[in-house]
Coordinates of C-alpha atoms in Angstrom, one line a residue:
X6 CA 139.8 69.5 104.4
X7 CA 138.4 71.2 107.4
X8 CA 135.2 72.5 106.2
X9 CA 132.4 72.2 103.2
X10 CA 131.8 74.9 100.8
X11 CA 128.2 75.3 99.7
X12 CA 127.4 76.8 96.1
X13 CA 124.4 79.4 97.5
X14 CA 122.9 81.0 94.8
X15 CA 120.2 83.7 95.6
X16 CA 116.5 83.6 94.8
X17 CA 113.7 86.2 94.7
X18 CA 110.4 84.8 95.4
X19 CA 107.2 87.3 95.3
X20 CA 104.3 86.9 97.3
X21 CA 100.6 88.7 97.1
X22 CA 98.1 89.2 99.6
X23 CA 94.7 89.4 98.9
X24 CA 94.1 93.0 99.1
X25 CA 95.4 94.4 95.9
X26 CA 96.3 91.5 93.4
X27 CA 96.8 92.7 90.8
X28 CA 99.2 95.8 92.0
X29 CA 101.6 92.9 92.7
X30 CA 101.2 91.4 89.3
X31 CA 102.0 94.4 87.9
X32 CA 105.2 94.6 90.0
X33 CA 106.3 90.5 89.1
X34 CA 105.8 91.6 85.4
X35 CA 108.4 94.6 85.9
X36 CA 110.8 92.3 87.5
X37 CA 109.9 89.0 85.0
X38 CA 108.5 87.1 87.6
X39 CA 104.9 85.6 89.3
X40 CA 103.7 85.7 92.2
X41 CA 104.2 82.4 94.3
X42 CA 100.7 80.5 94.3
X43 CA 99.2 80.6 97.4
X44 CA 96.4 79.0 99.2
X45 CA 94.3 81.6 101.6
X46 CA 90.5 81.6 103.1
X47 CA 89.2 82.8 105.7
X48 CA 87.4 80.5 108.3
X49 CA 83.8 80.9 108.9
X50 CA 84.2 83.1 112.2
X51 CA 87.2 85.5 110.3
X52 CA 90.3 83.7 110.8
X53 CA 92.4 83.5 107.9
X54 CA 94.9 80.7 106.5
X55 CA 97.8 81.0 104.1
X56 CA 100.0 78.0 102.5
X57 CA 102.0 78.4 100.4
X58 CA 102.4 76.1 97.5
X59 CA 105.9 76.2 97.0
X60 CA 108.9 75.5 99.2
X61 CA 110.5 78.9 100.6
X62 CA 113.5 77.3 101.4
X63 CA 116.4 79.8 101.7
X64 CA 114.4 82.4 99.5
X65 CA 114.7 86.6 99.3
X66 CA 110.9 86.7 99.7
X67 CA 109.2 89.9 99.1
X68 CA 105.3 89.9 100.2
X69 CA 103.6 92.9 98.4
X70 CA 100.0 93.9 100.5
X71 CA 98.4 97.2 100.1
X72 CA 96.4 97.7 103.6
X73 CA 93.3 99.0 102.0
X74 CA 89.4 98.7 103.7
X75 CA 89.2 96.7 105.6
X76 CA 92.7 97.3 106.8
X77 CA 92.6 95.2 109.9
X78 CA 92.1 92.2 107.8
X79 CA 94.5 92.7 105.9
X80 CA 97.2 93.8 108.4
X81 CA 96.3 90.8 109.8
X82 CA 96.4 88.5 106.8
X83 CA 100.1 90.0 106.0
X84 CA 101.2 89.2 109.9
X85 CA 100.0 85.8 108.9
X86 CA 101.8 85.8 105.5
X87 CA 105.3 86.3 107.2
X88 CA 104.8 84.1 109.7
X89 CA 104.3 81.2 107.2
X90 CA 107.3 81.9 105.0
X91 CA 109.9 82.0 108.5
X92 CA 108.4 79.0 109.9
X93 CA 108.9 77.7 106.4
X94 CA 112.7 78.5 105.8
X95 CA 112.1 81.6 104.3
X96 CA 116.3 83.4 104.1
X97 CA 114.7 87.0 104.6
X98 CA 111.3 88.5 104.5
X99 CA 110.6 91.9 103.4
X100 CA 107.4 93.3 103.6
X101 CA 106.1 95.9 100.7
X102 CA 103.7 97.9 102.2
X103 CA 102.7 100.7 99.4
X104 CA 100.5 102.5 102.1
X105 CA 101.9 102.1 105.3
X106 CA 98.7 100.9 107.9
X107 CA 97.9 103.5 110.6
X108 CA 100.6 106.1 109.9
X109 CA 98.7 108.7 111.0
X110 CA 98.8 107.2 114.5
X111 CA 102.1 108.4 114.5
X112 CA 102.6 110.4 118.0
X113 CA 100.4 111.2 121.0
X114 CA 98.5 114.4 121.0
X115 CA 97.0 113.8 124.2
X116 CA 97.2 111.2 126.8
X117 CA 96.0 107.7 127.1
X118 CA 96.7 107.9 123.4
X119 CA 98.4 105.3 121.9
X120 CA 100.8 105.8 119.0
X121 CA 99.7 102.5 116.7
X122 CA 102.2 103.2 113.8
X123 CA 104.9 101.7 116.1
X124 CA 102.5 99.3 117.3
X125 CA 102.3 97.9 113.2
X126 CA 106.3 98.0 113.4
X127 CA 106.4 96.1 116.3
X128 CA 103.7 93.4 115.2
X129 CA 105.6 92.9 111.8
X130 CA 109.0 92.5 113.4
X131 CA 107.6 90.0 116.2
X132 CA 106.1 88.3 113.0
X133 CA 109.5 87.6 111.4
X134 CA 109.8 90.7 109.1
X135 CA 113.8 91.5 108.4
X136 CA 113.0 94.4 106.2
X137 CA 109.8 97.2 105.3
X138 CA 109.6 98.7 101.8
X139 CA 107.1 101.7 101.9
X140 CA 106.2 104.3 99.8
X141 CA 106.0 108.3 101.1
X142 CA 105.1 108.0 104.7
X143 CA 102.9 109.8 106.7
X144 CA 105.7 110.6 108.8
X145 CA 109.3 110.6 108.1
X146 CA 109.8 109.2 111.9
X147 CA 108.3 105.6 111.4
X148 CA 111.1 104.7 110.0
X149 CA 112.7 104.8 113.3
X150 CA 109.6 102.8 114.6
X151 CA 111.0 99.3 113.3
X152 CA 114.2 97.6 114.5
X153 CA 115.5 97.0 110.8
X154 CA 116.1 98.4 107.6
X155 CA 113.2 100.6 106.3
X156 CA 113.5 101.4 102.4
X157 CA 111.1 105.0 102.4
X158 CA 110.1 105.2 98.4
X159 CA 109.0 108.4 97.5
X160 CA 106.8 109.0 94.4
X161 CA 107.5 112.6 94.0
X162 CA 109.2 111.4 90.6
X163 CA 106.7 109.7 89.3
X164 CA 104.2 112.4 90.0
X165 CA 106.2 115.6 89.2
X166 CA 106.7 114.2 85.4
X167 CA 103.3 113.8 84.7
X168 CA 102.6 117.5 85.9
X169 CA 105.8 118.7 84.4
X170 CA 104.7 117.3 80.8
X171 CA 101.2 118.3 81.4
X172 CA 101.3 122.1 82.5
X173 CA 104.6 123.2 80.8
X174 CA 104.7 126.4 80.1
X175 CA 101.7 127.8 82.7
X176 CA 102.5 130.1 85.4
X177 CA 102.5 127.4 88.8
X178 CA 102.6 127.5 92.8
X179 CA 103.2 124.6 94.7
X180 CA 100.7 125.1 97.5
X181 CA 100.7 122.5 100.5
X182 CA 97.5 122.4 102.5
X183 CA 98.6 122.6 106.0
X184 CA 101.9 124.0 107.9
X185 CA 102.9 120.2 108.5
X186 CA 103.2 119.6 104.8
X187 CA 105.6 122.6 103.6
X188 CA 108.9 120.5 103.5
X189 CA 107.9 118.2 101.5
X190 CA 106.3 121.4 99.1
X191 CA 109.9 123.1 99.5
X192 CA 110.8 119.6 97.6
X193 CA 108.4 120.0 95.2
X194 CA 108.9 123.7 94.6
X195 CA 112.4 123.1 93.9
X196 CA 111.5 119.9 91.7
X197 CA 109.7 122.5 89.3
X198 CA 112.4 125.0 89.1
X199 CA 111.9 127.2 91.9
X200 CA 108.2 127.8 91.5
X201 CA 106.5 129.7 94.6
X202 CA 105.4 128.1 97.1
X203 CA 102.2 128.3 99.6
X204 CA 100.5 127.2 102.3
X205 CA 96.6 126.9 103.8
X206 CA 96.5 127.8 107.2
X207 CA 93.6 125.5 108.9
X208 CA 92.4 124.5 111.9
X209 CA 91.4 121.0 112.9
X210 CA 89.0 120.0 116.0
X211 CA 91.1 116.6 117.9
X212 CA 87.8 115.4 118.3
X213 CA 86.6 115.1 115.2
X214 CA 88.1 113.1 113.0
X215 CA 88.3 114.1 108.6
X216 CA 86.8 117.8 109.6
X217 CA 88.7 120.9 109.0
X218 CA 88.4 124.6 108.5
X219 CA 90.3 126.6 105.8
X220 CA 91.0 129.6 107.1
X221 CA 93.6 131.7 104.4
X222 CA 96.6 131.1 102.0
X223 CA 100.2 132.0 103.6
X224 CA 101.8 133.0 100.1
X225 CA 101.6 134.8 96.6
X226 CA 99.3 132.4 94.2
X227 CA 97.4 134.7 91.9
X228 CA 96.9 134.0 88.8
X229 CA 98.7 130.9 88.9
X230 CA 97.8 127.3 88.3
X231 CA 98.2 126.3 92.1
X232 CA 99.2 122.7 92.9
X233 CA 98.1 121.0 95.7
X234 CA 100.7 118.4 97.1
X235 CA 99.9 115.7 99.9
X236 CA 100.9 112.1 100.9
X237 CA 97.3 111.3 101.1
X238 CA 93.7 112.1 100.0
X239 CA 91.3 110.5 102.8
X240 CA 87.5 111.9 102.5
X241 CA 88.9 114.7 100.5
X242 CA 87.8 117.3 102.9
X243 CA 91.0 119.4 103.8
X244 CA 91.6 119.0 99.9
X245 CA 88.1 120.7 98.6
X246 CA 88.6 122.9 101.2
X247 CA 91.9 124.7 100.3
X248 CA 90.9 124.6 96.7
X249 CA 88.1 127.0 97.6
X250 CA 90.5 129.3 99.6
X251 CA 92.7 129.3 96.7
X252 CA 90.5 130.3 94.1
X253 CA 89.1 133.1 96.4
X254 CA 93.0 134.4 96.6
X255 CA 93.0 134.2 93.1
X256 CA 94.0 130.9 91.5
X257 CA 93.0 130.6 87.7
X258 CA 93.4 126.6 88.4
X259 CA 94.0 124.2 91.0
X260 CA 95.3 120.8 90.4
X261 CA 95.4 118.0 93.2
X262 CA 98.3 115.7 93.3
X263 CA 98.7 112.8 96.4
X264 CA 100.1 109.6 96.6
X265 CA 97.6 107.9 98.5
X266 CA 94.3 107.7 97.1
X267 CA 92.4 106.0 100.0
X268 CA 89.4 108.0 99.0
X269 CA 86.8 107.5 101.8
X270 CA 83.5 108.6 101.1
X271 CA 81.9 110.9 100.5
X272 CA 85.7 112.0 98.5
X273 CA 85.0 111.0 95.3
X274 CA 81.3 113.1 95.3
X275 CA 83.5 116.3 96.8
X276 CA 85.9 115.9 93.9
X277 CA 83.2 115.6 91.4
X278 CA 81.1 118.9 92.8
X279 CA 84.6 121.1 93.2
X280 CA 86.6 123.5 90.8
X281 CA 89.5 121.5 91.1
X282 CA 90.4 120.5 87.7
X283 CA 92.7 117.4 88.1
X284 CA 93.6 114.5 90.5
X285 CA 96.7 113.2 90.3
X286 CA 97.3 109.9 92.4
X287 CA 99.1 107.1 92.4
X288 CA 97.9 103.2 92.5
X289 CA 99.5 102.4 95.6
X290 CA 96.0 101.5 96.6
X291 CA 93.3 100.2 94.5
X292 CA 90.5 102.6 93.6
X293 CA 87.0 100.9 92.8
X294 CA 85.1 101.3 89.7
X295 CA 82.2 103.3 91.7
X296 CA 85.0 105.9 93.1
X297 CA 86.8 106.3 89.4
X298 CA 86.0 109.9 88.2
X299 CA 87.0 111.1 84.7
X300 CA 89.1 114.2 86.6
X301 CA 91.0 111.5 88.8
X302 CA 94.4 110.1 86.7
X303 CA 96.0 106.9 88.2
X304 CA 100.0 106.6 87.8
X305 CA 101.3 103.3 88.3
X306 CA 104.4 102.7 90.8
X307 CA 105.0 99.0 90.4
X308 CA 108.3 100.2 88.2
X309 CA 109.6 102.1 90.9
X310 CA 108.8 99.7 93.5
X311 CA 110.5 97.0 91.2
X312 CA 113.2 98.9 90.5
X313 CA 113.3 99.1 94.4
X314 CA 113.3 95.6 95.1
X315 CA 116.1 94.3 92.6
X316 CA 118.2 96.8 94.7
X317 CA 117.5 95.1 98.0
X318 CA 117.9 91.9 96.5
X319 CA 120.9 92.7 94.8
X320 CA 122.5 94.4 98.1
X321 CA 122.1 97.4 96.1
X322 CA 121.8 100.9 97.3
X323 CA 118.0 102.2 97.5
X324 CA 118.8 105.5 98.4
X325 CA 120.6 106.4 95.2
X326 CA 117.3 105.7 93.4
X327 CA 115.9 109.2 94.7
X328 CA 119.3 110.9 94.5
X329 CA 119.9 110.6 98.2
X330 CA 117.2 111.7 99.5
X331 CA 116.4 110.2 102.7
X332 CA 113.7 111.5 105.6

């Protein structure tokens, strides 16, 4: 006998940074498992150390970070994470990133800019990452930005139910709030049955940073419940902003629904001083107990995410859990 045959059998180890906890509990009890214990400080000048207590050895590991403030830290922390489990044994490492760090950073709009959402790719691939899990991207295009297989999640779904259940029966408008965002609207649109669809026309200074200017709605929304779809709600200004412009056109309601609730301040005191009825987010990043408003509803996506990961560890198809969509 010329050769030895080895019984492999497969195992699916989880791992959690420090950032968000207990979002990757959540996700271990959809798939029946814990989170690997781990050992990580930080040094007295910053630097931070991981162990794992475990043996990787020949694992499918999955390490689940949500870059939230401060995001360097924790970008850094995660770079760290995957290091340890290849120079550990690790069979494949994919990194869950529910918020994808500097996606906006995704192109240059001038020069001497640079475009650090390939930059991330780049540091997690030199790091030993095989594989990225995300969820709704900034950009569609960063998932040409890492030399691998990039599993884009879209919470659209989980979302669109909620609001579905909620506001049967009341006339709607799915109203994005910039040109950039109306493909993703189209998808929304269609998700409700053909509902209208809108757009704010703004303008944005490249200088400054979270400041924009409303300027009118492109589309019919009057008298309609008007909902405001986005990948992301930063200090809320382009949000609060294009609510006020829609109500002026003649919106009876306007309800706020965004994946990422990163909520910088001052967002949470816009939300609470606006008209806008309803915020609709998701828990890919944690929201602290100061920044939790009674108008502000949190859906979960750990079974999504789950559902995402038994796929890739099963050599499953990812894709077919969004009915093909892809981009």
């Amino acid at each position: 006998m010329g050769s030895i045959v080895a019984e492999n059998r497969k195992t699916l180890m989880l791992f959690s940074g420090r950032a968000y906890p207990a979002l990757a509990e959540e996700i271990g009890s959809e798939l029946g498992i814990k989170p690997t214990p781990t050992d990580a400080y930080d040094f007295a000048n910053g630097e931070t150390f991981v162990r794992y207590q475990e043996s990787v050895r020949g694992s499918d590991a999955f390490v689940v970070q949500s870059m939230t403030t401060p995001i360097n830290q924790w970008v850094m922390e995660t770079l760290i994470m995957v290091d340890a489990l290849k120079r550990g044994s690790a069979k494949r490492v994919t990194v869950v990133l529910p918020f994808y760090p500097y996606g906006r950073q995704d192109k240059k709009h001038r020069g001497r800019e640079p475009i650090s959402a390939r930059l991330v790719a780049d540091l997690l691939k030199t790091a030993g990452a095989d594989r990225i899990l995300t969820v709704d991207l900034h950009a569609s295009q960063i998932q040409g930005f890492f030399d691998g297989p990039v599993d884009h999640l879209y919470a659209m779904d989980t979302l669109a139910d909620y609001l579905l259940e909620k506001y049967a029966g009341k006339p709607l408008a799915v109203v994005s709030p910039d040109a950039g965002r109306v493909k993703v609207a189209e998808r929304w649109a269609n998700k409700f049955g053909g509902v209208p669809l809108a757009f704010v026309h703004k303008t944005r200074d490249p200088m400054l940073p979270n400041q924009v200017v409303a300027n009118r709605v492109v589309g019919d929304i009057e008298g309609r419940v008007c909902l405001i779809i986005d990948d992301m709600i930063d200090s809320g200004g382009t949000i609060c902003k294009a609510a006020e412009v829609l109500f002026d056109s003649g919106a009876t309601d306007v309800v706020v629904a965004a994946t990422h609730a990163i909520l910088s301040d001052p967002a949470t005191e816009r939300f609470k001083n606006s008209r806008i009825s309803e915020v609709v987010v998701t828990n890919t990043l944690p929201i602290p107990a100061e920044k939790q408003l009674d108008k502000i509803t949190v859906l979960s996506i750990a079974p999504m995410v789950a559902r995402a990961m038994r796929e890739v560890f099963d050599d499953g198809s990812v894709t077919t859990l969004f009915g093909g969509l892809s981009g």
